[in-house]
Short mmCIF file of C-alpha atoms and ligand atoms in Angstrom, two decimals:
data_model
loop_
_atom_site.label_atom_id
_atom_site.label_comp_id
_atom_site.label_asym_id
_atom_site.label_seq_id
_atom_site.Cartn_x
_atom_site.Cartn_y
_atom_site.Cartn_z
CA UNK D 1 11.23 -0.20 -6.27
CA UNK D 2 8.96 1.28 -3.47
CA UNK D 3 5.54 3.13 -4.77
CA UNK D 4 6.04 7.27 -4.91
CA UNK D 5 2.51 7.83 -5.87
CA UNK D 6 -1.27 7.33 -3.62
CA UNK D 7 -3.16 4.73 -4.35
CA UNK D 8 -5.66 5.48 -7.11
CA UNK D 9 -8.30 5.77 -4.71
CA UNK D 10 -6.11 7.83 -2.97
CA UNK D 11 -6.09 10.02 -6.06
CA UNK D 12 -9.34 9.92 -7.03
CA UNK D 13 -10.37 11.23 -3.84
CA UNK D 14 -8.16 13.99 -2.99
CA UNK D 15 -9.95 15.32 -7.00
CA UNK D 16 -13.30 14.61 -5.69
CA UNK D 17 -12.82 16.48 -2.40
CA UNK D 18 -11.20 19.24 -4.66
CA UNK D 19 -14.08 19.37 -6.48
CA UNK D 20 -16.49 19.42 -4.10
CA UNK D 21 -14.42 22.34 -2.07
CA UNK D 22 -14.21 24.49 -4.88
CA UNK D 23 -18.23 24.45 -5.37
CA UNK D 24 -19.33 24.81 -1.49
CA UNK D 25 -16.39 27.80 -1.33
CA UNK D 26 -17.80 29.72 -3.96
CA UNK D 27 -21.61 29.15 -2.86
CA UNK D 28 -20.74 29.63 0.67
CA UNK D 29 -18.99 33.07 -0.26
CA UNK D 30 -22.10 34.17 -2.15
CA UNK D 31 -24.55 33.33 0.63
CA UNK D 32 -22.28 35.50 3.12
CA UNK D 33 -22.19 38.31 0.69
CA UNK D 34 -25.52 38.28 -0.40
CA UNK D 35 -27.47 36.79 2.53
CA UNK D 36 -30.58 34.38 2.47
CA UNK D 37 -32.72 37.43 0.78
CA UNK D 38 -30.37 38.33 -1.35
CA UNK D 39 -29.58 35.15 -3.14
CA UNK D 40 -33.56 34.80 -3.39
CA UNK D 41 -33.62 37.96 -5.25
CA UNK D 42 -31.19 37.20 -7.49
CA UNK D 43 -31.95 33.07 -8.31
CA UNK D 44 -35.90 32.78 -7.00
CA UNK D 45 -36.68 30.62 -3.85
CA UNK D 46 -37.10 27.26 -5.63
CA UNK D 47 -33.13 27.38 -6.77
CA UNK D 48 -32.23 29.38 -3.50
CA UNK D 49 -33.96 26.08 -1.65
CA UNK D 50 -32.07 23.97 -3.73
CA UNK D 51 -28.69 26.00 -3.71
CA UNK D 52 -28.98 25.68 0.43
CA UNK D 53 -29.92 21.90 -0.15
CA UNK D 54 -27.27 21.06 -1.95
CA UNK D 55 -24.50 23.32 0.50
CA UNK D 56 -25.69 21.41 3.53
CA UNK D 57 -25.80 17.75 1.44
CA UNK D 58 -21.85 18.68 -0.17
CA UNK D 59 -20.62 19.56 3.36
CA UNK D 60 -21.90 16.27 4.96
CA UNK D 61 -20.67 14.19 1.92
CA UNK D 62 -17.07 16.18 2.10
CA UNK D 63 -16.66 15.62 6.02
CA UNK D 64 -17.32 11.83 5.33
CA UNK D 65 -14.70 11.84 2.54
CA UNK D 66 -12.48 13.58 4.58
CA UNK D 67 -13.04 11.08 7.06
CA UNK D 68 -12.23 7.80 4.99
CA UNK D 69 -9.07 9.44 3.64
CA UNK D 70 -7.74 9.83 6.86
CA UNK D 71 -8.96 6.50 7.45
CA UNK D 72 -7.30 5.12 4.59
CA UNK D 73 -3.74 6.08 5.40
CA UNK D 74 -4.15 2.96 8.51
CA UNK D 75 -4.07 0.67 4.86
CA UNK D 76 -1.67 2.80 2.64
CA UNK D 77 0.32 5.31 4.16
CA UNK D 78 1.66 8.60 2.01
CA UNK D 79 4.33 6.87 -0.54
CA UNK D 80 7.94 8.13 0.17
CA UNK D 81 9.18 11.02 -2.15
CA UNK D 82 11.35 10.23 -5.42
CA UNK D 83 13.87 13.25 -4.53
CA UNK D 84 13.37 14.08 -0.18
CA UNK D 85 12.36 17.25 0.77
CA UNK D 86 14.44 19.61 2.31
CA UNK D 87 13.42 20.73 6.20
CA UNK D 88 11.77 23.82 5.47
CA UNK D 89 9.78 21.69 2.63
CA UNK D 90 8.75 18.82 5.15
CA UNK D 91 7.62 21.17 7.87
CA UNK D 92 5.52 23.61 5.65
CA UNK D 93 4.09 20.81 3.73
CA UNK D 94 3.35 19.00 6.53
CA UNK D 95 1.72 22.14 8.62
CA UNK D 96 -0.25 22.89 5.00
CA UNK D 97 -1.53 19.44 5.44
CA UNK D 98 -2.39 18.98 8.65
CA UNK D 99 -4.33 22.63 8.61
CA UNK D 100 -6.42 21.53 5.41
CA UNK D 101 -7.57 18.28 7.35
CA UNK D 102 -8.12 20.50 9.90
CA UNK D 103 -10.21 22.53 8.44
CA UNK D 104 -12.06 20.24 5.71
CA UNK D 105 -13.44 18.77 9.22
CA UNK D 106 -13.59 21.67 11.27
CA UNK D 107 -15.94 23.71 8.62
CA UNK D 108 -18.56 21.13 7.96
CA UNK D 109 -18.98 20.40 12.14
CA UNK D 110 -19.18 24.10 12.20
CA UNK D 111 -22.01 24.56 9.24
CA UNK D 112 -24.11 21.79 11.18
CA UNK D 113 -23.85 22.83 14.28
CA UNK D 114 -25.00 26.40 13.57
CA UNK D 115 -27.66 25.13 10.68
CA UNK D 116 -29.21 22.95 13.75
CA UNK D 117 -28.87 25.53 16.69
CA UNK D 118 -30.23 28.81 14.67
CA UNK D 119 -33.48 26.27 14.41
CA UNK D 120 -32.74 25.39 10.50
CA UNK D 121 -33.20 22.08 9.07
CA UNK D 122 -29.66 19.60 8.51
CA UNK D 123 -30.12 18.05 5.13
CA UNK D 124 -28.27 15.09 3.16
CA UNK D 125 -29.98 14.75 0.42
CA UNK D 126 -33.31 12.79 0.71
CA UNK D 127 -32.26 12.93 4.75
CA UNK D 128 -33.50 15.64 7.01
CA UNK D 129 -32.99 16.70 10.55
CA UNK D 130 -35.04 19.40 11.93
CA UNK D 131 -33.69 22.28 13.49
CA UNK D 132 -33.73 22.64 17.48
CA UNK D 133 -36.59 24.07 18.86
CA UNK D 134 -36.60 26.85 20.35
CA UNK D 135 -33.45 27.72 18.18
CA UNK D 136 -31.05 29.94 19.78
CA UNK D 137 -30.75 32.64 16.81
CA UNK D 138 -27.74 34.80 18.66
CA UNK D 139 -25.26 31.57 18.96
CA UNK D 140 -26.20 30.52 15.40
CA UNK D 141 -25.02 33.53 13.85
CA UNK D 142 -21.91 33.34 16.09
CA UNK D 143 -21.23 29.61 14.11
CA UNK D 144 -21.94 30.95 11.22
CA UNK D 145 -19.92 33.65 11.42
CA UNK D 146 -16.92 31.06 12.98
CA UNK D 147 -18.28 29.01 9.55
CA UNK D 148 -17.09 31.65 7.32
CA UNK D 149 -13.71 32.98 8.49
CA UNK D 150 -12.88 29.16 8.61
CA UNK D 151 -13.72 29.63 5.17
CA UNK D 152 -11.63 32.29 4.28
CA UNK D 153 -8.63 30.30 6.32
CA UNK D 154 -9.15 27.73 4.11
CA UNK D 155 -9.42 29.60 1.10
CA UNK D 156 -5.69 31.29 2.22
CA UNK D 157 -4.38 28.00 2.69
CA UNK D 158 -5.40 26.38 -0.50
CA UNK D 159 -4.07 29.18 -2.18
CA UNK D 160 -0.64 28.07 -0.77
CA UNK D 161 -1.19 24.17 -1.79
CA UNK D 162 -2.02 25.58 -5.14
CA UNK D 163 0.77 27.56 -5.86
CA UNK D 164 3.12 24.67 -4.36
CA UNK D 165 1.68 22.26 -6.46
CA UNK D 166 2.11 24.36 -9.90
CA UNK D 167 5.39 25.10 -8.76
CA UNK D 168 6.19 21.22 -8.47
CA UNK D 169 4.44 20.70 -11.39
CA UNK D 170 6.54 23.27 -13.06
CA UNK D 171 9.45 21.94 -12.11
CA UNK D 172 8.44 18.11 -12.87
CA UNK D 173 10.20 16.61 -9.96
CA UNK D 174 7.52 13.88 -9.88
CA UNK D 175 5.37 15.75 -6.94
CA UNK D 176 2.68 16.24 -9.12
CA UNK D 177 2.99 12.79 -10.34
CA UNK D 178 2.00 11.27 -6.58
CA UNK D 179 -1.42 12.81 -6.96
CA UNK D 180 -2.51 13.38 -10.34
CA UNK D 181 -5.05 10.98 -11.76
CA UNK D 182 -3.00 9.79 -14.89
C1 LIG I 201 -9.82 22.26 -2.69
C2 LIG I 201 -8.74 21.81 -3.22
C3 LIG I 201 -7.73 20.89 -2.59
C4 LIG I 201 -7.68 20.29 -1.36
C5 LIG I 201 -8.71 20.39 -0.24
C6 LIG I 201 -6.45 19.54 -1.28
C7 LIG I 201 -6.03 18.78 -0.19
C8 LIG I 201 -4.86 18.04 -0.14
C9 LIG I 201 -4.37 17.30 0.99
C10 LIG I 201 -5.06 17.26 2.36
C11 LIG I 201 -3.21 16.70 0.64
C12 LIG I 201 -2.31 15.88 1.55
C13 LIG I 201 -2.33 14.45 1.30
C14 LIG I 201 -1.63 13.76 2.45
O1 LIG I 201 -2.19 13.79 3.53
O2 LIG I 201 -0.55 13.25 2.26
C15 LIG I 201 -2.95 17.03 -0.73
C16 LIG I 201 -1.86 16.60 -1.47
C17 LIG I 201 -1.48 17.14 -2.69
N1 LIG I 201 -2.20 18.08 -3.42
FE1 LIG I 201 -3.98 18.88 -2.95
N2 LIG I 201 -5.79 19.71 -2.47
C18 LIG I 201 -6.54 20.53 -3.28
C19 LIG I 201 -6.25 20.96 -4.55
C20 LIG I 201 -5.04 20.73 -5.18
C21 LIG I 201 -4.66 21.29 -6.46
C22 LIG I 201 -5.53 22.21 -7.32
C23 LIG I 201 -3.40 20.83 -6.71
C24 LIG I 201 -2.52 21.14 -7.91
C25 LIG I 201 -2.23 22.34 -8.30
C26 LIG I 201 -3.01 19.97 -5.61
C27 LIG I 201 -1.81 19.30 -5.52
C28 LIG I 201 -1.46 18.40 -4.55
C29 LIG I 201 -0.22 17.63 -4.53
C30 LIG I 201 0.89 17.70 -5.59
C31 LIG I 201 -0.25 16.84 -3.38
C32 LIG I 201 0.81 15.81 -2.92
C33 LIG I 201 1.77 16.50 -2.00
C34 LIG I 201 2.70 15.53 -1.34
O3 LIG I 201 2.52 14.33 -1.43
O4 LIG I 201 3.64 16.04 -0.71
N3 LIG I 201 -4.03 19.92 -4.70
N4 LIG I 201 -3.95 17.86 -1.19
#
């Protein structure tokens, strides 16, 4: 009988990448609403140093995840559904896809590009890159700003993968099933 689910690491790392979206979304939001001051107020420098830190290190480390599961489907391709999916189903899940890979690549280029050009250091953890010198502060916040909305796309679109994958879950038609971790 042919395989309907990912491979495990498959699975494992569409939870990691999950994971890690959820976190740099949620810091990424309170940095735009609150700005660098703002989130110094409210947490000190040390943790708003380490908050930054970590948002650059996350970003990297999702882009290169991102990376080898694209890379991955050359070895194991996506499994074929138990039930197919209608038309409509294939071409929105399909479009939902492709605009979340999109994105998950899209974002982090964006974040580095406009860390490096408005003069800030690029970090990955122990790593650092220094910002360019002179920076050029007007495009930076143009990226950023790019950064953000790409953001908030993302955020609109996962909101549509969510609510497709409770309703598959819901309806246990073995959807689910591909990509859970059980
Ligand atoms: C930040 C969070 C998430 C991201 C970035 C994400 C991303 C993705 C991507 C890119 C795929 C396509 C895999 C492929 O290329 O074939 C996928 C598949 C899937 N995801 Fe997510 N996902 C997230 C969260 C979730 C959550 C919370 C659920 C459950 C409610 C979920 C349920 C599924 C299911 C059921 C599939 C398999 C769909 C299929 O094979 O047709 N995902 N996810």
């Amino acid at each position: 009988m042919a395989k309907t689910r990912y491979s495990f690491v498959q699975r494992l790392l569409h939870w990691i990448i999950a994971l890690l979206v959820f976190g740099l979304l949620a810091m990424g939001f309170t940095f735009w609403s609150l700005g660098f001051e703002g989130v110094k107020g409210m947490f000190g420098a040390e943790l708003t140093n380490t908050f930054y830190t970590m948002h650059k290190s996350f970003g990297i480390l999702l882009f290169f995840l991102v990376v080898l599961r694209l890379l991955l489907f050359r070895f194991w391709p996506a499994p074929p559904y138990e039930t197919p999916l209608s038309g409509t189903e294939r071409v929105v899940s399909a479009t939902t896809h492709a605009l979340l890979y999109l994105l998950l690549i899209g974002i982090p280029i964006g974040g580095w590009l406009a860390t490096s050009i408005s003069g800030f250091p690029v970090q990955f953890f122990g790593w650092s890159q220094p910002g360019l010198d002179p920076a050029n502060k007007e495009l930076g916040s143009q990226l950023f700003l790019m950064h953000g909305i790409g953001g908030l796309v993302l955020l609109a679109v996962l909101l549509l993968h969510i609510g497709a994958g409770i309703k598959h879950w819901k309806l246990k038609d073995g959807i689910m099933k591909r990509i859970s971790l059980p």
